[in-house]
């Protein structure tokens, strides 16, 4: 639970990048080949594009431009 999503180097375990989440996470992320999915405390689920994260990382625009990696949001009914 927190406000950031971290990518780790699989060999060293070092933090490779971090992305600011749109809200405090309420779940651990689920990840497929294209996206990371994170639930937040307000009942939303966000899809965050891994390709866009990589692009922003290579351009050295993370974490300031994290919002550009958000592909969609689903708001669950309360």
GROMACS .gro file of N, CA, C and O in nm:
model
  312
    1UNK      N    1   0.086  -0.117   0.000
    1UNK     CA    2   0.000   0.000   0.000
    1UNK      C    3   0.090   0.123   0.000
    1UNK      O    4   0.181   0.135   0.081
    2UNK      N    5   0.066   0.213  -0.092
    2UNK     CA    6   0.147   0.333  -0.104
    2UNK      C    7   0.104   0.412  -0.225
    2UNK      O    8   0.002   0.384  -0.286
    3UNK      N    9   0.184   0.510  -0.259
    3UNK     CA   10   0.147   0.598  -0.371
    3UNK      C   11   0.241   0.585  -0.489
    3UNK      O   12   0.236   0.667  -0.580
    4UNK      N   13   0.328   0.483  -0.490
    4UNK     CA   14   0.422   0.464  -0.600
    4UNK      C   15   0.425   0.318  -0.643
    4UNK      O   16   0.405   0.227  -0.563
    5UNK      N   17   0.452   0.299  -0.772
    5UNK     CA   18   0.475   0.167  -0.829
    5UNK      C   19   0.622   0.162  -0.868
    5UNK      O   20   0.671   0.254  -0.934
    6UNK      N   21   0.691   0.058  -0.825
    6UNK     CA   22   0.834   0.046  -0.850
    6UNK      C   23   0.862  -0.066  -0.948
    6UNK      O   24   0.800  -0.172  -0.941
    7UNK      N   25   0.958  -0.045  -1.036
    7UNK     CA   26   1.012  -0.150  -1.121
    7UNK      C   27   1.150  -0.185  -1.070
    7UNK      O   28   1.231  -0.096  -1.043
    8UNK      N   29   1.176  -0.314  -1.055
    8UNK     CA   30   1.303  -0.359  -0.999
    8UNK      C   31   1.387  -0.428  -1.106
    8UNK      O   32   1.334  -0.497  -1.194
    9UNK      N   33   1.517  -0.411  -1.096
    9UNK     CA   34   1.611  -0.484  -1.179
    9UNK      C   35   1.608  -0.628  -1.132
    9UNK      O   36   1.634  -0.656  -1.014
   10UNK      N   37   1.576  -0.723  -1.220
   10UNK     CA   38   1.557  -0.861  -1.176
   10UNK      C   39   1.687  -0.930  -1.135
   10UNK      O   40   1.683  -1.030  -1.065
   11UNK      N   41   1.801  -0.879  -1.176
   11UNK     CA   42   1.927  -0.940  -1.134
   11UNK      C   43   1.979  -0.884  -1.003
   11UNK      O   44   2.025  -0.959  -0.917
   12UNK      N   45   1.972  -0.754  -0.985
   12UNK     CA   46   2.029  -0.692  -0.865
   12UNK      C   47   1.926  -0.663  -0.756
   12UNK      O   48   1.960  -0.648  -0.640
   13UNK      N   49   1.799  -0.648  -0.796
   13UNK     CA   50   1.695  -0.609  -0.700
   13UNK      C   51   1.689  -0.460  -0.677
   13UNK      O   52   1.607  -0.412  -0.599
   14UNK      N   53   1.775  -0.384  -0.746
   14UNK     CA   54   1.774  -0.238  -0.732
   14UNK      C   55   1.651  -0.178  -0.800
   14UNK      O   56   1.598  -0.235  -0.896
   15UNK      N   57   1.608  -0.063  -0.751
   15UNK     CA   58   1.495   0.007  -0.812
   15UNK      C   59   1.541   0.063  -0.947
   15UNK      O   60   1.636   0.139  -0.955
   16UNK      N   61   1.472   0.023  -1.054
   16UNK     CA   62   1.504   0.069  -1.189
   16UNK      C   63   1.427   0.197  -1.221
   16UNK      O   64   1.479   0.287  -1.285
   17UNK      N   65   1.300   0.203  -1.179
   17UNK     CA   66   1.216   0.320  -1.203
   17UNK      C   67   1.104   0.323  -1.100
   17UNK      O   68   1.079   0.224  -1.031
   18UNK      N   69   1.039   0.437  -1.090
   18UNK     CA   70   0.921   0.450  -1.005
   18UNK      C   71   0.820   0.541  -1.072
   18UNK      O   72   0.856   0.634  -1.143
   19UNK      N   73   0.693   0.509  -1.052
   19UNK     CA   74   0.582   0.583  -1.110
   19UNK      C   75   0.490   0.625  -0.997
   19UNK      O   76   0.459   0.545  -0.908
   20UNK      N   77   0.448   0.749  -0.998
   20UNK     CA   78   0.347   0.794  -0.901
   20UNK      C   79   0.211   0.742  -0.943
   20UNK      O   80   0.170   0.756  -1.057
   21UNK      N   81   0.140   0.683  -0.849
   21UNK     CA   82   0.005   0.635  -0.875
   21UNK      C   83  -0.094   0.749  -0.862
   21UNK      O   84  -0.070   0.844  -0.787
   22UNK      N   85  -0.209   0.741  -0.932
   22UNK     CA   86  -0.309   0.846  -0.923
   22UNK      C   87  -0.374   0.858  -0.786
   22UNK      O   88  -0.438   0.958  -0.755
   23UNK      N   89  -0.361   0.756  -0.703
   23UNK     CA   90  -0.417   0.757  -0.568
   23UNK      C   91  -0.348   0.650  -0.485
   23UNK      O   92  -0.274   0.567  -0.540
   24UNK      N   93  -0.372   0.647  -0.355
   24UNK     CA   94  -0.310   0.545  -0.270
   24UNK      C   95  -0.356   0.404  -0.308
   24UNK      O   96  -0.475   0.379  -0.322
   25UNK      N   97  -0.261   0.315  -0.327
   25UNK     CA   98  -0.294   0.178  -0.367
   25UNK      C   99  -0.364   0.104  -0.253
   25UNK      O  100  -0.331   0.121  -0.137
   26UNK      N  101  -0.460   0.022  -0.291
   26UNK     CA  102  -0.528  -0.063  -0.194
   26UNK      C  103  -0.501  -0.210  -0.222
   26UNK      O  104  -0.544  -0.296  -0.147
   27UNK      N  105  -0.433  -0.238  -0.332
   27UNK     CA  106  -0.401  -0.375  -0.373
   27UNK      C  107  -0.258  -0.380  -0.424
   27UNK      O  108  -0.201  -0.278  -0.459
   28UNK      N  109  -0.205  -0.500  -0.430
   28UNK     CA  110  -0.079  -0.518  -0.501
   28UNK      C  111  -0.108  -0.513  -0.650
   28UNK      O  112  -0.221  -0.538  -0.693
   29UNK      N  113  -0.009  -0.480  -0.731
   29UNK     CA  114  -0.033  -0.472  -0.874
   29UNK      C  115  -0.046  -0.610  -0.938
   29UNK      O  116   0.011  -0.708  -0.889
   30UNK      N  117  -0.122  -0.616  -1.045
   30UNK     CA  118  -0.124  -0.732  -1.134
   30UNK      C  119  -0.061  -0.685  -1.264
   30UNK      O  120  -0.084  -0.572  -1.307
   31UNK      N  121   0.019  -0.770  -1.324
   31UNK     CA  122   0.094  -0.727  -1.442
   31UNK      C  123   0.082  -0.833  -1.550
   31UNK      O  124   0.090  -0.953  -1.524
   32UNK      N  125   0.062  -0.787  -1.675
   32UNK     CA  126   0.070  -0.876  -1.791
   32UNK      C  127   0.180  -0.821  -1.882
   32UNK      O  128   0.260  -0.737  -1.839
   33UNK      N  129   0.187  -0.865  -2.005
   33UNK     CA  130   0.294  -0.823  -2.095
   33UNK      C  131   0.288  -0.676  -2.133
   33UNK      O  132   0.388  -0.618  -2.173
   34UNK      N  133   0.171  -0.615  -2.119
   34UNK     CA  134   0.153  -0.478  -2.167
   34UNK      C  135   0.127  -0.376  -2.058
   34UNK      O  136   0.164  -0.260  -2.073
   35UNK      N  137   0.062  -0.416  -1.950
   35UNK     CA  138   0.016  -0.320  -1.850
   35UNK      C  139   0.035  -0.369  -1.707
   35UNK      O  140   0.044  -0.489  -1.682
   36UNK      N  141   0.036  -0.274  -1.617
   36UNK     CA  142   0.025  -0.301  -1.474
   36UNK      C  143  -0.113  -0.250  -1.432
   36UNK      O  144  -0.157  -0.143  -1.478
   37UNK      N  145  -0.182  -0.323  -1.347
   37UNK     CA  146  -0.315  -0.287  -1.301
   37UNK      C  147  -0.309  -0.270  -1.149
   37UNK      O  148  -0.261  -0.359  -1.079
   38UNK      N  149  -0.360  -0.156  -1.102
   38UNK     CA  150  -0.352  -0.126  -0.959
   38UNK      C  151  -0.487  -0.074  -0.911
   38UNK      O  152  -0.546   0.015  -0.973
   39UNK      N  153  -0.534  -0.130  -0.800
   39UNK     CA  154  -0.655  -0.079  -0.735
   39UNK      C  155  -0.618   0.028  -0.634
   39UNK      O  156  -0.513   0.021  -0.570
   40UNK      N  157  -0.704   0.130  -0.623
   40UNK     CA  158  -0.678   0.239  -0.529
   40UNK      C  159  -0.790   0.248  -0.425
   40UNK      O  160  -0.897   0.190  -0.442
   41UNK      N  161  -0.763   0.323  -0.319
   41UNK     CA  162  -0.856   0.332  -0.207
   41UNK      C  163  -0.993   0.388  -0.243
   41UNK      O  164  -1.091   0.361  -0.174
   42UNK      N  165  -1.003   0.466  -0.350
   42UNK     CA  166  -1.133   0.523  -0.388
   42UNK      C  167  -1.218   0.426  -0.470
   42UNK      O  168  -1.323   0.462  -0.520
   43UNK      N  169  -1.171   0.301  -0.485
   43UNK     CA  170  -1.247   0.201  -0.560
   43UNK      C  171  -1.215   0.198  -0.708
   43UNK      O  172  -1.283   0.132  -0.785
   44UNK      N  173  -1.112   0.268  -0.750
   44UNK     CA  174  -1.073   0.271  -0.891
   44UNK      C  175  -0.972   0.161  -0.920
   44UNK      O  176  -0.898   0.117  -0.833
   45UNK      N  177  -0.970   0.120  -1.046
   45UNK     CA  178  -0.865   0.034  -1.099
   45UNK      C  179  -0.803   0.109  -1.215
   45UNK      O  180  -0.873   0.160  -1.302
   46UNK      N  181  -0.670   0.117  -1.214
   46UNK     CA  182  -0.596   0.187  -1.319
   46UNK      C  183  -0.513   0.088  -1.398
   46UNK      O  184  -0.452  -0.003  -1.342
   47UNK      N  185  -0.509   0.109  -1.530
   47UNK     CA  186  -0.417   0.037  -1.617
   47UNK      C  187  -0.303   0.133  -1.650
   47UNK      O  188  -0.327   0.245  -1.696
   48UNK      N  189  -0.183   0.088  -1.624
   48UNK     CA  190  -0.064   0.171  -1.647
   48UNK      C  191   0.021   0.102  -1.752
   48UNK      O  192   0.061  -0.014  -1.734
   49UNK      N  193   0.047   0.170  -1.863
   49UNK     CA  194   0.117   0.111  -1.977
   49UNK      C  195   0.266   0.094  -1.952
   49UNK      O  196   0.337   0.191  -1.927
   50UNK      N  197   0.313  -0.031  -1.959
   50UNK     CA  198   0.454  -0.059  -1.937
   50UNK      C  199   0.540  -0.001  -2.049
   50UNK      O  200   0.652   0.045  -2.025
   51UNK      N  201   0.490   0.000  -2.171
   51UNK     CA  202   0.565   0.059  -2.283
   51UNK      C  203   0.584   0.209  -2.260
   51UNK      O  204   0.692   0.263  -2.282
   52UNK      N  205   0.480   0.276  -2.213
   52UNK     CA  206   0.490   0.419  -2.186
   52UNK      C  207   0.584   0.446  -2.068
   52UNK      O  208   0.661   0.543  -2.071
   53UNK      N  209   0.581   0.360  -1.966
   53UNK     CA  210   0.675   0.374  -1.855
   53UNK      C  211   0.818   0.368  -1.907
   53UNK      O  212   0.903   0.448  -1.871
   54UNK      N  213   0.845   0.270  -1.993
   54UNK     CA  214   0.980   0.257  -2.049
   54UNK      C  215   1.020   0.381  -2.128
   54UNK      O  216   1.131   0.432  -2.115
   55UNK      N  217   0.928   0.431  -2.209
   55UNK     CA  218   0.955   0.552  -2.287
   55UNK      C  219   0.988   0.670  -2.195
   55UNK      O  220   1.086   0.742  -2.216
   56UNK      N  221   0.907   0.690  -2.092
   56UNK     CA  222   0.930   0.799  -1.998
   56UNK      C  223   1.061   0.781  -1.922
   56UNK      O  224   1.133   0.877  -1.897
   57UNK      N  225   1.091   0.656  -1.887
   57UNK     CA  226   1.216   0.627  -1.816
   57UNK      C  227   1.337   0.662  -1.904
   57UNK      O  228   1.431   0.727  -1.860
   58UNK      N  229   1.334   0.619  -2.029
   58UNK     CA  230   1.445   0.647  -2.120
   58UNK      C  231   1.462   0.796  -2.147
   58UNK      O  232   1.573   0.844  -2.170
   59UNK      N  233   1.352   0.870  -2.141
   59UNK     CA  234   1.356   1.016  -2.159
   59UNK      C  235   1.385   1.089  -2.028
   59UNK      O  236   1.386   1.211  -2.024
   60UNK      N  237   1.404   1.013  -1.920
   60UNK     CA  238   1.432   1.066  -1.786
   60UNK      C  239   1.322   1.162  -1.739
   60UNK      O  240   1.349   1.267  -1.682
   61UNK      N  241   1.196   1.122  -1.764
   61UNK     CA  242   1.083   1.205  -1.724
   61UNK      C  243   1.002   1.144  -1.609
   61UNK      O  244   0.896   1.195  -1.575
   62UNK      N  245   1.053   1.035  -1.551
   62UNK     CA  246   0.986   0.976  -1.435
   62UNK      C  247   1.049   1.029  -1.308
   62UNK      O  248   1.168   1.057  -1.306
   63UNK      N  249   0.975   1.044  -1.202
   63UNK     CA  250   0.833   1.016  -1.186
   63UNK      C  251   0.742   1.135  -1.219
   63UNK      O  252   0.621   1.125  -1.211
   64UNK      N  253   0.801   1.250  -1.260
   64UNK     CA  254   0.721   1.371  -1.280
   64UNK      C  255   0.610   1.356  -1.384
   64UNK      O  256   0.505   1.418  -1.371
   65UNK      N  257   0.630   1.277  -1.486
   65UNK     CA  258   0.532   1.262  -1.593
   65UNK      C  259   0.458   1.129  -1.585
   65UNK      O  260   0.406   1.078  -1.685
   66UNK      N  261   0.450   1.072  -1.467
   66UNK     CA  262   0.386   0.941  -1.447
   66UNK      C  263   0.243   0.937  -1.501
   66UNK      O  264   0.198   0.834  -1.551
   67UNK      N  265   0.171   1.047  -1.490
   67UNK     CA  266   0.030   1.050  -1.533
   67UNK      C  267   0.015   1.014  -1.681
   67UNK      O  268  -0.089   0.965  -1.721
   68UNK      N  269   0.119   1.034  -1.762
   68UNK     CA  270   0.110   1.000  -1.904
   68UNK      C  271   0.104   0.850  -1.929
   68UNK      O  272   0.065   0.806  -2.036
   69UNK      N  273   0.144   0.770  -1.831
   69UNK     CA  274   0.144   0.624  -1.847
   69UNK      C  275   0.009   0.562  -1.813
   69UNK      O  276  -0.013   0.445  -1.842
   70UNK      N  277  -0.082   0.638  -1.754
   70UNK     CA  278  -0.215   0.586  -1.719
   70UNK      C  279  -0.298   0.573  -1.847
   70UNK      O  280  -0.324   0.672  -1.915
   71UNK      N  281  -0.336   0.451  -1.881
   71UNK     CA  282  -0.413   0.425  -2.003
   71UNK      C  283  -0.563   0.440  -1.981
   71UNK      O  284  -0.634   0.491  -2.067
   72UNK      N  285  -0.612   0.387  -1.869
   72UNK     CA  286  -0.754   0.397  -1.839
   72UNK      C  287  -0.778   0.379  -1.689
   72UNK      O  288  -0.693   0.332  -1.617
   73UNK      N  289  -0.899   0.420  -1.649
   73UNK     CA  290  -0.943   0.407  -1.510
   73UNK      C  291  -1.084   0.350  -1.512
   73UNK      O  292  -1.169   0.393  -1.589
   74UNK      N  293  -1.110   0.254  -1.425
   74UNK     CA  294  -1.243   0.201  -1.403
   74UNK      C  295  -1.282   0.233  -1.260
   74UNK      O  296  -1.211   0.197  -1.166
   75UNK      N  297  -1.395   0.300  -1.242
   75UNK     CA  298  -1.445   0.334  -1.107
   75UNK      C  299  -1.552   0.233  -1.070
   75UNK      O  300  -1.659   0.229  -1.131
   76UNK      N  301  -1.523   0.151  -0.970
   76UNK     CA  302  -1.621   0.053  -0.921
   76UNK      C  303  -1.732   0.124  -0.844
   76UNK      O  304  -1.709   0.228  -0.783
   77UNK      N  305  -1.850   0.069  -0.849
   77UNK     CA  306  -1.962   0.124  -0.773
   77UNK      C  307  -1.942   0.105  -0.625
   77UNK      O  308  -1.888   0.005  -0.580
   78UNK      N  309  -1.983   0.202  -0.548
   78UNK     CA  310  -1.967   0.196  -0.403
   78UNK      C  311  -2.093   0.150  -0.334
   78UNK      O  312  -2.197   0.161  -0.369
   0.00000   0.00000   0.00000
